[in-house]
PDB file of C-alpha atoms in Angstrom:
ATOM      1  CA  MET A   1      -1.742  12.486 -31.192  1.00 83.00           C
ATOM      2  CA  ALA A   2       1.070  13.865 -33.348  1.00 82.00           C
ATOM      3  CA  HIS A   3       3.524  13.257 -36.150  1.00 82.00           C
ATOM      4  CA  GLN A   4       7.055  12.495 -34.962  1.00 78.00           C
ATOM      5  CA  SER A   5       8.122  15.994 -35.994  1.00 80.00           C
ATOM      6  CA  GLN A   6       4.905  17.450 -34.493  1.00 78.00           C
ATOM      7  CA  ALA A   7       4.281  19.271 -37.773  1.00 76.00           C
ATOM      8  CA  ASP A   8       0.847  17.613 -37.709  1.00 82.00           C
ATOM      9  CA  TYR A   9      -1.005  17.059 -34.434  1.00 84.00           C
ATOM     10  CA  ALA A  10      -4.376  17.112 -32.729  1.00 84.00           C
ATOM     11  CA  VAL A  11      -4.834  17.786 -29.007  1.00 88.00           C
ATOM     12  CA  LEU A  12      -7.758  18.288 -26.649  1.00 89.00           C
ATOM     13  CA  GLN A  13      -6.778  20.187 -23.496  1.00 89.00           C
ATOM     14  CA  LEU A  14      -8.457  21.442 -20.358  1.00 88.00           C
ATOM     15  CA  HIS A  15      -7.225  24.912 -19.430  1.00 83.00           C
ATOM     16  CA  GLY A  16      -8.865  27.251 -16.944  1.00 81.00           C
ATOM     17  CA  GLY A  17     -11.690  24.753 -16.577  1.00 84.00           C
ATOM     18  CA  ARG A  18     -12.597  24.957 -20.280  1.00 87.00           C
ATOM     19  CA  LEU A  19     -11.875  22.743 -23.283  1.00 89.00           C
ATOM     20  CA  HIS A  20      -9.620  23.722 -26.167  1.00 88.00           C
ATOM     21  CA  PHE A  21      -9.280  21.600 -29.320  1.00 86.00           C
ATOM     22  CA  MET A  22      -6.199  22.402 -31.381  1.00 84.00           C
ATOM     23  CA  PHE A  23      -4.940  20.746 -34.539  1.00 83.00           C
ATOM     24  CA  ASP A  24      -2.499  21.396 -37.342  1.00 83.00           C
ATOM     25  CA  LEU A  25      -2.610  19.680 -40.744  1.00 80.00           C
ATOM     26  CA  GLY A  26       0.882  20.927 -41.472  1.00 79.00           C
ATOM     27  CA  LYS A  27      -0.181  24.377 -42.668  1.00 81.00           C
ATOM     28  CA  GLY A  28      -0.829  26.229 -39.391  1.00 81.00           C
ATOM     29  CA  ARG A  29      -2.666  25.752 -36.102  1.00 81.00           C
ATOM     30  CA  THR A  30      -6.445  25.814 -35.826  1.00 81.00           C
ATOM     31  CA  LYS A  31      -7.933  26.340 -32.350  1.00 85.00           C
ATOM     32  CA  VAL A  32     -11.515  25.751 -31.191  1.00 88.00           C
ATOM     33  CA  SER A  33     -12.627  26.651 -27.643  1.00 87.00           C
ATOM     34  CA  HIS A  34     -15.830  25.865 -25.790  1.00 90.00           C
ATOM     35  CA  PRO A  35     -17.360  28.306 -23.265  1.00 88.00           C
ATOM     36  CA  ALA A  36     -18.710  25.656 -20.844  1.00 90.00           C
ATOM     37  CA  LEU A  37     -16.954  25.524 -17.448  1.00 87.00           C
ATOM     38  CA  LEU A  38     -16.182  21.869 -16.688  1.00 85.00           C
ATOM     39  CA  SER A  39     -14.326  22.048 -13.346  1.00 77.00           C
ATOM     40  CA  ASP A  40     -17.414  21.181 -11.279  1.00 76.00           C
ATOM     41  CA  GLY A  41     -16.745  17.538 -10.385  1.00 72.00           C
ATOM     42  CA  LYS A  42     -19.625  16.297 -12.557  1.00 80.00           C
ATOM     43  CA  TRP A  43     -19.607  14.000 -15.583  1.00 85.00           C
ATOM     44  CA  HIS A  44     -19.707  15.678 -18.992  1.00 91.00           C
ATOM     45  CA  THR A  45     -20.078  14.265 -22.495  1.00 92.00           C
ATOM     46  CA  VAL A  46     -17.551  15.787 -24.885  1.00 93.00           C
ATOM     47  CA  LYS A  47     -17.288  15.461 -28.664  1.00 92.00           C
ATOM     48  CA  THR A  48     -14.661  16.993 -30.928  1.00 90.00           C
ATOM     49  CA  ASP A  49     -15.101  17.095 -34.686  1.00 85.00           C
ATOM     50  CA  TYR A  50     -12.987  17.893 -37.722  1.00 78.00           C
ATOM     51  CA  VAL A  51     -15.065  17.463 -40.858  1.00 78.00           C
ATOM     52  CA  LYS A  52     -15.032  19.213 -44.251  1.00 72.00           C
ATOM     53  CA  ARG A  53     -12.346  21.696 -43.154  1.00 74.00           C
ATOM     54  CA  LYS A  54     -14.375  22.738 -40.093  1.00 79.00           C
ATOM     55  CA  GLY A  55     -13.619  22.117 -36.427  1.00 82.00           C
ATOM     56  CA  PHE A  56     -15.879  22.338 -33.382  1.00 85.00           C
ATOM     57  CA  ILE A  57     -16.475  20.972 -29.842  1.00 90.00           C
ATOM     58  CA  THR A  58     -19.780  19.766 -28.380  1.00 92.00           C
ATOM     59  CA  VAL A  59     -20.222  19.629 -24.582  1.00 92.00           C
ATOM     60  CA  ASP A  60     -23.382  18.048 -23.198  1.00 93.00           C
ATOM     61  CA  GLY A  61     -25.108  18.675 -26.530  1.00 91.00           C
ATOM     62  CA  GLN A  62     -24.052  22.327 -26.783  1.00 89.00           C
ATOM     63  CA  GLU A  63     -21.912  23.082 -29.847  1.00 88.00           C
ATOM     64  CA  SER A  64     -19.130  25.635 -29.950  1.00 87.00           C
ATOM     65  CA  PRO A  65     -18.858  28.035 -32.887  1.00 80.00           C
ATOM     66  CA  MET A  66     -17.284  26.344 -35.933  1.00 78.00           C
ATOM     67  CA  VAL A  67     -13.748  27.316 -36.941  1.00 81.00           C
ATOM     68  CA  THR A  68     -12.346  26.949 -40.456  1.00 78.00           C
ATOM     69  CA  VAL A  69      -9.060  25.069 -40.795  1.00 74.00           C
ATOM     70  CA  VAL A  70      -5.950  27.216 -41.311  1.00 77.00           C
ATOM     71  CA  GLY A  71      -4.142  26.639 -44.619  1.00 73.00           C
ATOM     72  CA  ASP A  72      -4.992  24.211 -47.403  1.00 71.00           C
ATOM     73  CA  GLY A  73      -4.061  20.945 -45.650  1.00 69.00           C
ATOM     74  CA  THR A  74      -6.551  18.078 -45.892  1.00 70.00           C
ATOM     75  CA  THR A  75      -4.901  15.174 -44.023  1.00 74.00           C
ATOM     76  CA  LEU A  76      -3.865  14.761 -40.385  1.00 76.00           C
ATOM     77  CA  ASP A  77      -0.577  12.838 -40.681  1.00 74.00           C
ATOM     78  CA  VAL A  78       0.169  11.389 -37.225  1.00 79.00           C
ATOM     79  CA  GLU A  79       1.896   8.361 -35.711  1.00 80.00           C
ATOM     80  CA  GLY A  80      -0.096   5.441 -34.381  1.00 72.00           C
ATOM     81  CA  LEU A  81       0.196   6.572 -30.746  1.00 81.00           C
ATOM     82  CA  PHE A  82      -2.830   7.999 -28.967  1.00 83.00           C
ATOM     83  CA  TYR A  83      -2.162   9.488 -25.528  1.00 82.00           C
ATOM     84  CA  LEU A  84      -5.059   9.722 -23.089  1.00 86.00           C
ATOM     85  CA  GLY A  85      -4.987  11.756 -19.870  1.00 84.00           C
ATOM     86  CA  GLY A  86      -1.388  12.942 -20.128  1.00 82.00           C
ATOM     87  CA  LEU A  87       1.953  12.574 -21.886  1.00 81.00           C
ATOM     88  CA  PRO A  88       5.072  10.535 -20.995  1.00 79.00           C
ATOM     89  CA  SER A  89       7.656  12.414 -18.920  1.00 75.00           C
ATOM     90  CA  GLN A  90      10.221  12.172 -21.738  1.00 75.00           C
ATOM     91  CA  TYR A  91       7.788  13.578 -24.337  1.00 77.00           C
ATOM     92  CA  ARG A  92       8.826  17.034 -25.540  1.00 77.00           C
ATOM     93  CA  ALA A  93       5.774  19.008 -26.613  1.00 77.00           C
ATOM     94  CA  ARG A  94       7.051  21.658 -29.013  1.00 74.00           C
ATOM     95  CA  LYS A  95       3.856  23.031 -30.534  1.00 74.00           C
ATOM     96  CA  ILE A  96       0.768  21.819 -28.691  1.00 73.00           C
ATOM     97  CA  GLY A  97       0.766  24.393 -25.900  1.00 68.00           C
ATOM     98  CA  ASN A  98       1.641  24.577 -22.240  1.00 64.00           C
ATOM     99  CA  ILE A  99      -0.745  21.958 -20.855  1.00 65.00           C
ATOM    100  CA  THR A 100       1.206  18.699 -20.961  1.00 66.00           C
ATOM    101  CA  HIS A 101       0.761  17.357 -17.415  1.00 71.00           C
ATOM    102  CA  SER A 102      -1.741  14.669 -16.473  1.00 76.00           C
ATOM    103  CA  ILE A 103      -5.372  15.560 -15.903  1.00 77.00           C
ATOM    104  CA  PRO A 104      -6.578  15.055 -12.295  1.00 70.00           C
ATOM    105  CA  ALA A 105      -9.913  13.634 -13.353  1.00 77.00           C
ATOM    106  CA  CYS A 106     -11.852  10.564 -14.436  1.00 82.00           C
ATOM    107  CA  ILE A 107     -12.291   9.691 -18.112  1.00 87.00           C
ATOM    108  CA  GLY A 108     -15.107   7.358 -19.140  1.00 85.00           C
ATOM    109  CA  ASP A 109     -15.764   5.770 -22.532  1.00 88.00           C
ATOM    110  CA  VAL A 110     -13.668   7.088 -25.432  1.00 89.00           C
ATOM    111  CA  THR A 111     -14.616   6.669 -29.086  1.00 89.00           C
ATOM    112  CA  VAL A 112     -12.489   7.652 -32.095  1.00 87.00           C
ATOM    113  CA  ASN A 113     -14.142   7.644 -35.539  1.00 85.00           C
ATOM    114  CA  SER A 114     -17.042   5.583 -34.138  1.00 87.00           C
ATOM    115  CA  LYS A 115     -14.659   2.921 -32.728  1.00 89.00           C
ATOM    116  CA  GLN A 116     -14.521   2.539 -28.943  1.00 88.00           C
ATOM    117  CA  LEU A 117     -11.050   2.476 -27.404  1.00 84.00           C
ATOM    118  CA  ASP A 118     -10.158  -0.480 -25.190  1.00 83.00           C
ATOM    119  CA  LYS A 119      -8.826   1.401 -22.161  1.00 79.00           C
ATOM    120  CA  ASP A 120      -8.326  -1.874 -20.265  1.00 78.00           C
ATOM    121  CA  SER A 121      -5.599  -3.062 -22.678  1.00 82.00           C
ATOM    122  CA  PRO A 122      -3.337  -0.050 -23.400  1.00 83.00           C
ATOM    123  CA  VAL A 123       0.159  -0.275 -24.872  1.00 83.00           C
ATOM    124  CA  SER A 124       1.445   1.341 -21.661  1.00 82.00           C
ATOM    125  CA  THR A 125       0.141   3.184 -18.590  1.00 78.00           C
ATOM    126  CA  PHE A 126       1.669   5.225 -15.794  1.00 75.00           C
ATOM    127  CA  THR A 127      -0.061   5.948 -12.426  1.00 68.00           C
ATOM    128  CA  VAL A 128      -3.553   5.463 -13.816  1.00 74.00           C
ATOM    129  CA  ASN A 129      -6.046   4.510 -11.122  1.00 68.00           C
ATOM    130  CA  ARG A 130      -9.704   3.583 -11.282  1.00 68.00           C
ATOM    131  CA  CYS A 131     -12.445   6.176 -10.837  1.00 70.00           C
ATOM    132  CA  TYR A 132     -14.390   6.346  -7.604  1.00 65.00           C
ATOM    133  CA  ALA A 133     -18.131   6.811  -7.349  1.00 66.00           C
ATOM    134  CA  ALA A 134     -17.531   9.401  -4.622  1.00 68.00           C
ATOM    135  CA  ALA A 135     -14.328  11.374  -4.152  1.00 69.00           C
ATOM    136  CA  GLN A 136     -13.098  13.722  -1.437  1.00 77.00           C
ATOM    137  CA  GLU A 137     -10.441  16.403  -1.192  1.00 83.00           C
ATOM    138  CA  GLY A 138      -7.097  14.760  -0.606  1.00 89.00           C
ATOM    139  CA  THR A 139      -4.391  12.598  -2.150  1.00 92.00           C
ATOM    140  CA  PHE A 140      -4.551   8.805  -2.187  1.00 91.00           C
ATOM    141  CA  PHE A 141      -1.482   6.725  -1.232  1.00 94.00           C
ATOM    142  CA  ASP A 142      -1.963   3.118  -2.349  1.00 90.00           C
ATOM    143  CA  GLY A 143       0.462   1.573   0.157  1.00 93.00           C
ATOM    144  CA  SER A 144       3.277   0.926  -2.308  1.00 92.00           C
ATOM    145  CA  GLY A 145       5.244   4.166  -2.467  1.00 94.00           C
ATOM    146  CA  TYR A 146       5.812   7.717  -1.290  1.00 97.00           C
ATOM    147  CA  ALA A 147       5.997  11.385  -2.248  1.00 97.00           C
ATOM    148  CA  ALA A 148       9.307  13.254  -2.014  1.00 97.00           C
ATOM    149  CA  LEU A 149       9.216  17.010  -1.378  1.00 97.00           C
ATOM    150  CA  VAL A 150      11.878  19.767  -1.238  1.00 96.00           C
ATOM    151  CA  LYS A 151      14.621  18.248  -3.373  1.00 94.00           C
ATOM    152  CA  GLU A 152      17.176  20.782  -2.172  1.00 94.00           C
ATOM    153  CA  GLY A 153      16.567  19.691   1.439  1.00 95.00           C
ATOM    154  CA  TYR A 154      14.428  20.868   4.365  1.00 95.00           C
ATOM    155  CA  LYS A 155      16.089  22.386   7.449  1.00 94.00           C
ATOM    156  CA  VAL A 156      14.177  21.406  10.604  1.00 95.00           C
ATOM    157  CA  GLN A 157      16.558  23.133  13.092  1.00 94.00           C
ATOM    158  CA  THR A 158      15.185  24.139  16.522  1.00 95.00           C
ATOM    159  CA  ASP A 159      11.464  24.645  15.915  1.00 96.00           C
ATOM    160  CA  VAL A 160       8.841  23.274  13.539  1.00 97.00           C
ATOM    161  CA  ASN A 161       5.105  22.574  13.685  1.00 97.00           C
ATOM    162  CA  ILE A 162       3.752  19.896  11.313  1.00 98.00           C
ATOM    163  CA  THR A 163       0.032  19.722  10.570  1.00 98.00           C
ATOM    164  CA  LEU A 164      -1.877  17.284   8.381  1.00 98.00           C
ATOM    165  CA  GLU A 165      -5.074  15.276   8.111  1.00 97.00           C
ATOM    166  CA  PHE A 166      -5.135  11.551   7.401  1.00 97.00           C
ATOM    167  CA  ARG A 167      -7.679   8.836   6.716  1.00 95.00           C
ATOM    168  CA  THR A 168      -6.841   5.146   6.645  1.00 94.00           C
ATOM    169  CA  SER A 169      -8.053   1.644   7.418  1.00 91.00           C
ATOM    170  CA  SER A 170      -4.511   0.363   8.116  1.00 94.00           C
ATOM    171  CA  GLN A 171      -2.904   0.262  11.552  1.00 95.00           C
ATOM    172  CA  ASN A 172       0.650   0.739  10.269  1.00 97.00           C
ATOM    173  CA  GLY A 173       2.279   3.155   7.878  1.00 97.00           C
ATOM    174  CA  VAL A 174       4.818   5.949   7.488  1.00 98.00           C
ATOM    175  CA  LEU A 175       3.326   9.430   7.573  1.00 98.00           C
ATOM    176  CA  LEU A 176       6.435  11.638   7.276  1.00 98.00           C
ATOM    177  CA  GLY A 177      10.185  11.453   7.691  1.00 98.00           C
ATOM    178  CA  ILE A 178      13.122  13.858   7.407  1.00 97.00           C
ATOM    179  CA  SER A 179      16.508  12.362   8.186  1.00 95.00           C
ATOM    180  CA  THR A 180      20.260  12.778   7.835  1.00 92.00           C
ATOM    181  CA  ALA A 181      23.168  10.431   7.295  1.00 88.00           C
ATOM    182  CA  LYS A 182      24.002  10.879  10.986  1.00 90.00           C
ATOM    183  CA  VAL A 183      21.382  10.669  13.775  1.00 94.00           C
ATOM    184  CA  ASP A 184      19.503  13.953  13.457  1.00 96.00           C
ATOM    185  CA  ALA A 185      15.972  13.269  12.216  1.00 96.00           C
ATOM    186  CA  ILE A 186      12.226  13.549  12.787  1.00 98.00           C
ATOM    187  CA  GLY A 187       9.538  11.012  11.988  1.00 97.00           C
ATOM    188  CA  LEU A 188       5.782  10.516  12.133  1.00 98.00           C
ATOM    189  CA  GLU A 189       4.261   7.059  11.807  1.00 98.00           C
ATOM    190  CA  LEU A 190       1.346   4.784  12.593  1.00 98.00           C
ATOM    191  CA  VAL A 191       2.388   1.683  14.549  1.00 97.00           C
ATOM    192  CA  ASP A 192      -0.253  -0.814  15.678  1.00 96.00           C
ATOM    193  CA  GLY A 193      -2.929   1.867  15.568  1.00 96.00           C
ATOM    194  CA  LYS A 194      -0.894   4.395  17.588  1.00 97.00           C
ATOM    195  CA  VAL A 195       0.658   7.627  16.288  1.00 98.00           C
ATOM    196  CA  LEU A 196       4.343   8.087  17.103  1.00 98.00           C
ATOM    197  CA  PHE A 197       6.285  11.346  16.781  1.00 98.00           C
ATOM    198  CA  HIS A 198      10.051  10.818  16.989  1.00 97.00           C
ATOM    199  CA  VAL A 199      12.727  13.500  17.205  1.00 97.00           C
ATOM    200  CA  ASN A 200      16.500  13.231  17.558  1.00 96.00           C
ATOM    201  CA  ASN A 201      18.421  16.474  18.095  1.00 95.00           C
ATOM    202  CA  GLY A 202      21.673  14.533  18.026  1.00 92.00           C
ATOM    203  CA  ALA A 203      21.656  13.457  21.680  1.00 92.00           C
ATOM    204  CA  GLY A 204      19.223  10.538  21.448  1.00 94.00           C
ATOM    205  CA  ARG A 205      15.702   9.892  20.199  1.00 96.00           C
ATOM    206  CA  ILE A 206      12.643  11.060  22.116  1.00 97.00           C
ATOM    207  CA  THR A 207       9.124   9.929  21.257  1.00 97.00           C
ATOM    208  CA  ALA A 208       5.633  11.241  21.928  1.00 98.00           C
ATOM    209  CA  THR A 209       3.063   8.453  21.546  1.00 98.00           C
ATOM    210  CA  TYR A 210      -0.671   8.919  21.141  1.00 98.00           C
ATOM    211  CA  GLU A 211      -2.552   5.729  21.930  1.00 97.00           C
ATOM    212  CA  PRO A 212      -6.306   5.854  21.229  1.00 96.00           C
ATOM    213  CA  LYS A 213      -8.840   4.053  23.401  1.00 93.00           C
ATOM    214  CA  THR A 214      -9.078   1.225  20.883  1.00 93.00           C
ATOM    215  CA  ALA A 215      -6.459  -0.063  18.441  1.00 88.00           C
ATOM    216  CA  THR A 216      -8.707   0.679  15.458  1.00 92.00           C
ATOM    217  CA  ALA A 217      -9.964   4.137  16.495  1.00 95.00           C
ATOM    218  CA  LEU A 218      -7.616   5.919  14.080  1.00 96.00           C
ATOM    219  CA  CYS A 219      -7.988   3.279  11.355  1.00 93.00           C
ATOM    220  CA  ASP A 220     -11.721   3.671  10.848  1.00 91.00           C
ATOM    221  CA  GLY A 221     -11.628   5.244   7.382  1.00 89.00           C
ATOM    222  CA  LYS A 222     -12.544   8.657   8.808  1.00 92.00           C
ATOM    223  CA  TRP A 223     -10.530  11.887   8.745  1.00 95.00           C
ATOM    224  CA  HIS A 224      -8.263  12.611  11.727  1.00 97.00           C
ATOM    225  CA  THR A 225      -6.255  15.759  12.457  1.00 98.00           C
ATOM    226  CA  LEU A 226      -2.628  15.644  13.524  1.00 98.00           C
ATOM    227  CA  GLN A 227      -0.266  18.299  14.810  1.00 98.00           C
ATOM    228  CA  ALA A 228       3.356  17.549  15.705  1.00 98.00           C
ATOM    229  CA  ASN A 229       5.280  20.381  17.334  1.00 98.00           C
ATOM    230  CA  LYS A 230       9.007  20.499  18.062  1.00 97.00           C
ATOM    231  CA  SER A 231      10.280  23.347  20.193  1.00 96.00           C
ATOM    232  CA  LYS A 232      13.979  22.988  21.006  1.00 95.00           C
ATOM    233  CA  HIS A 233      14.245  19.882  23.262  1.00 95.00           C
ATOM    234  CA  ARG A 234      10.474  19.494  23.786  1.00 96.00           C
ATOM    235  CA  ILE A 235       7.918  17.849  21.503  1.00 97.00           C
ATOM    236  CA  THR A 236       4.120  17.758  21.524  1.00 98.00           C
ATOM    237  CA  LEU A 237       1.799  15.526  19.511  1.00 98.00           C
ATOM    238  CA  ILE A 238      -1.882  16.441  19.185  1.00 98.00           C
ATOM    239  CA  VAL A 239      -4.277  13.972  17.526  1.00 98.00           C
ATOM    240  CA  ASP A 240      -7.938  14.957  17.228  1.00 97.00           C
ATOM    241  CA  GLY A 241      -7.385  17.514  20.004  1.00 97.00           C
ATOM    242  CA  ASN A 242      -5.686  15.066  22.407  1.00 97.00           C
ATOM    243  CA  ALA A 243      -2.164  16.143  23.396  1.00 98.00           C
ATOM    244  CA  VAL A 244       0.822  14.073  24.543  1.00 98.00           C
ATOM    245  CA  GLY A 245       4.398  15.237  24.973  1.00 97.00           C
ATOM    246  CA  ALA A 246       8.005  14.324  25.652  1.00 96.00           C
ATOM    247  CA  GLU A 247      11.264  16.148  26.294  1.00 95.00           C
ATOM    248  CA  SER A 248      14.934  15.353  26.107  1.00 95.00           C
ATOM    249  CA  PRO A 249      17.056  15.489  29.252  1.00 94.00           C
ATOM    250  CA  HIS A 250      19.792  17.000  27.090  1.00 94.00           C
ATOM    251  CA  THR A 251      18.435  20.552  27.178  1.00 94.00           C
ATOM    252  CA  ARG A 252      21.404  22.055  25.354  1.00 93.00           C
ATOM    253  CA  SER A 253      20.823  19.853  22.313  1.00 93.00           C
ATOM    254  CA  THR A 254      18.042  21.772  20.553  1.00 95.00           C
ATOM    255  CA  SER A 255      18.499  21.534  16.771  1.00 94.00           C
ATOM    256  CA  VAL A 256      17.705  18.815  14.223  1.00 95.00           C
ATOM    257  CA  ASP A 257      20.321  19.596  11.593  1.00 94.00           C
ATOM    258  CA  THR A 258      18.679  18.179   8.470  1.00 93.00           C
ATOM    259  CA  ASN A 259      19.156  19.203   4.866  1.00 92.00           C
ATOM    260  CA  ASN A 260      17.390  16.277   3.231  1.00 95.00           C
ATOM    261  CA  PRO A 261      14.074  15.897   1.383  1.00 97.00           C
ATOM    262  CA  ILE A 262      10.758  15.379   3.145  1.00 98.00           C
ATOM    263  CA  TYR A 263       9.391  11.897   2.506  1.00 98.00           C
ATOM    264  CA  VAL A 264       5.637  11.490   2.925  1.00 98.00           C
ATOM    265  CA  GLY A 265       3.743   8.195   3.039  1.00 98.00           C
ATOM    266  CA  GLY A 266       6.941   6.114   2.816  1.00 97.00           C
ATOM    267  CA  TYR A 267      10.491   6.368   1.499  1.00 97.00           C
ATOM    268  CA  PRO A 268      12.780   4.694  -1.073  1.00 95.00           C
ATOM    269  CA  ALA A 269      14.452   1.400  -0.239  1.00 91.00           C
ATOM    270  CA  GLY A 270      17.938   2.912  -0.409  1.00 89.00           C
ATOM    271  CA  VAL A 271      17.180   5.850   1.900  1.00 93.00           C
ATOM    272  CA  LYS A 272      17.822   5.672   5.665  1.00 92.00           C
ATOM    273  CA  GLN A 273      15.297   7.170   8.072  1.00 95.00           C
ATOM    274  CA  LYS A 274      16.771   7.429  11.575  1.00 94.00           C
ATOM    275  CA  CYS A 275      13.490   8.377  13.267  1.00 96.00           C
ATOM    276  CA  LEU A 276      11.137   5.814  11.762  1.00 96.00           C
ATOM    277  CA  SER A 277      10.740   2.283  13.054  1.00 93.00           C
ATOM    278  CA  SER A 278       8.516   1.151  10.177  1.00 89.00           C
ATOM    279  CA  GLN A 279       9.189   0.637   6.474  1.00 92.00           C
ATOM    280  CA  THR A 280       5.491   0.109   5.734  1.00 96.00           C
ATOM    281  CA  SER A 281       4.169   2.630   3.223  1.00 97.00           C
ATOM    282  CA  PHE A 282       0.981   4.447   4.166  1.00 97.00           C
ATOM    283  CA  ARG A 283      -2.273   3.341   2.561  1.00 95.00           C
ATOM    284  CA  GLY A 284      -5.030   5.907   2.723  1.00 94.00           C
ATOM    285  CA  CYS A 285      -5.576   9.602   2.108  1.00 94.00           C
ATOM    286  CA  LEU A 286      -3.592  12.650   3.214  1.00 96.00           C
ATOM    287  CA  ARG A 287      -4.408  16.326   2.908  1.00 95.00           C
ATOM    288  CA  LYS A 288      -3.568  19.800   4.270  1.00 95.00           C
ATOM    289  CA  LEU A 289       0.115  19.071   4.928  1.00 97.00           C
ATOM    290  CA  ALA A 290       1.963  22.133   6.234  1.00 97.00           C
ATOM    291  CA  LEU A 291       5.283  22.735   7.984  1.00 97.00           C
ATOM    292  CA  ILE A 292       5.147  25.916  10.024  1.00 96.00           C
ATOM    293  CA  LYS A 293       7.991  28.060  11.321  1.00 93.00           C
ATOM    294  CA  ARG A 294       6.428  31.219  12.629  1.00 86.00           C
ATOM    295  CA  PRO A 295       5.619  33.469  10.895  1.00 88.00           C
ATOM    296  CA  GLN A 296       6.174  31.288   7.790  1.00 90.00           C
ATOM    297  CA  VAL A 297       3.550  28.686   6.878  1.00 93.00           C
ATOM    298  CA  GLN A 298       4.731  26.323   4.130  1.00 94.00           C
ATOM    299  CA  SER A 299       1.839  24.325   2.657  1.00 94.00           C
ATOM    300  CA  PHE A 300       2.679  21.394   0.395  1.00 94.00           C
ATOM    301  CA  ASP A 301       0.827  20.299  -2.727  1.00 89.00           C
ATOM    302  CA  PHE A 302       1.739  16.719  -3.655  1.00 92.00           C
ATOM    303  CA  SER A 303       1.524  17.642  -7.345  1.00 86.00           C
ATOM    304  CA  ARG A 304       4.795  19.527  -6.763  1.00 87.00           C
ATOM    305  CA  ALA A 305       6.614  16.456  -5.401  1.00 93.00           C
ATOM    306  CA  PHE A 306       9.835  15.851  -7.331  1.00 94.00           C
ATOM    307  CA  GLU A 307       9.264  12.108  -6.977  1.00 94.00           C
ATOM    308  CA  ARG A 308       6.003  10.158  -6.601  1.00 93.00           C
ATOM    309  CA  HIS A 309       5.231   6.459  -6.537  1.00 92.00           C
ATOM    310  CA  GLY A 310       1.840   4.979  -5.735  1.00 90.00           C
ATOM    311  CA  VAL A 311       0.435   8.468  -5.157  1.00 90.00           C
ATOM    312  CA  PHE A 312      -2.782   9.562  -6.889  1.00 84.00           C
ATOM    313  CA  LEU A 313      -3.315  13.308  -6.917  1.00 81.00           C
ATOM    314  CA  HIS A 314      -6.795  14.715  -6.276  1.00 72.00           C
ATOM    315  CA  SER A 315      -8.114  11.150  -6.189  1.00 68.00           C
ATOM    316  CA  CYS A 316      -9.187  10.324  -2.655  1.00 81.00           C
ATOM    317  CA  PRO A 317     -11.941   7.683  -2.668  1.00 77.00           C
ATOM    318  CA  GLY A 318     -15.014   8.589  -0.660  1.00 69.00           C
ATOM    319  CA  THR A 319     -14.909   5.145   0.929  1.00 59.00           C
ATOM    320  CA  GLU A 320     -11.840   2.958   0.740  1.00 47.00           C
ATOM    321  CA  SER A 321     -12.082  -0.335  -1.071  1.00 39.00           C
TER     322      SER A 321
END
């Protein structure tokens, strides 16, 4: 919370796995830190106090050393806005420190001056999901959006090897697409429980299709590994160790000449994808996405996506609802 000018503010931040409580009553910043390491995936009870010109943090009953307020200010003069979990994208934090992005965590009950906040009726929210009793490594796609990576454009060219792991209970959904305004493109998608890998070098689309023994074998809510390899005019798709392939009869056409972003889990309505047959956004979890061009291995963290909709970072439910 802060004054419009940010001359007065109070902020609780997680940095390096530890809590830092900073506030300014208009006369200079006071900072209190707590030694407890909180990045362990467990619930913790946190209390911050400013009382009688002293500030301190309590974590699970353990108090930090008290710090005396800087200057002779006595009142915290802030606006009536209380931000929880992150700050709006247009908010310009001038004094509160470097940690302004959203926290990839669950927050339980919140009380301010003995009054419990109603988190179910906020003034506004942005990409806030519910907490899960059990969570796994991965990123959750809720079936409504996508993540966009490499804003300056990704060049597929003659060779690329795509690896990822997915978990879903849906039989249809876009996994990945890179396209151009012309015909050159690649695409990975789930269609009726099958995995399809499409490539067009400019001389026509070729497709490698992996069809499991049953239509729901890949939509069982369990993790599955996928590897899609393009080598000139040949492609190979490997799902859970099972390989299928295809090759173009046009052996001289070897390069996918893309310079467009990578769309994962879906794509915007106004964007064309020449190697995807589905517009259905993926619902489920993805992790360990990498695009490999030997010797370079480019791993992608969805927190670095330049655009995200319906994507919940570090929030993969242990069992899908």
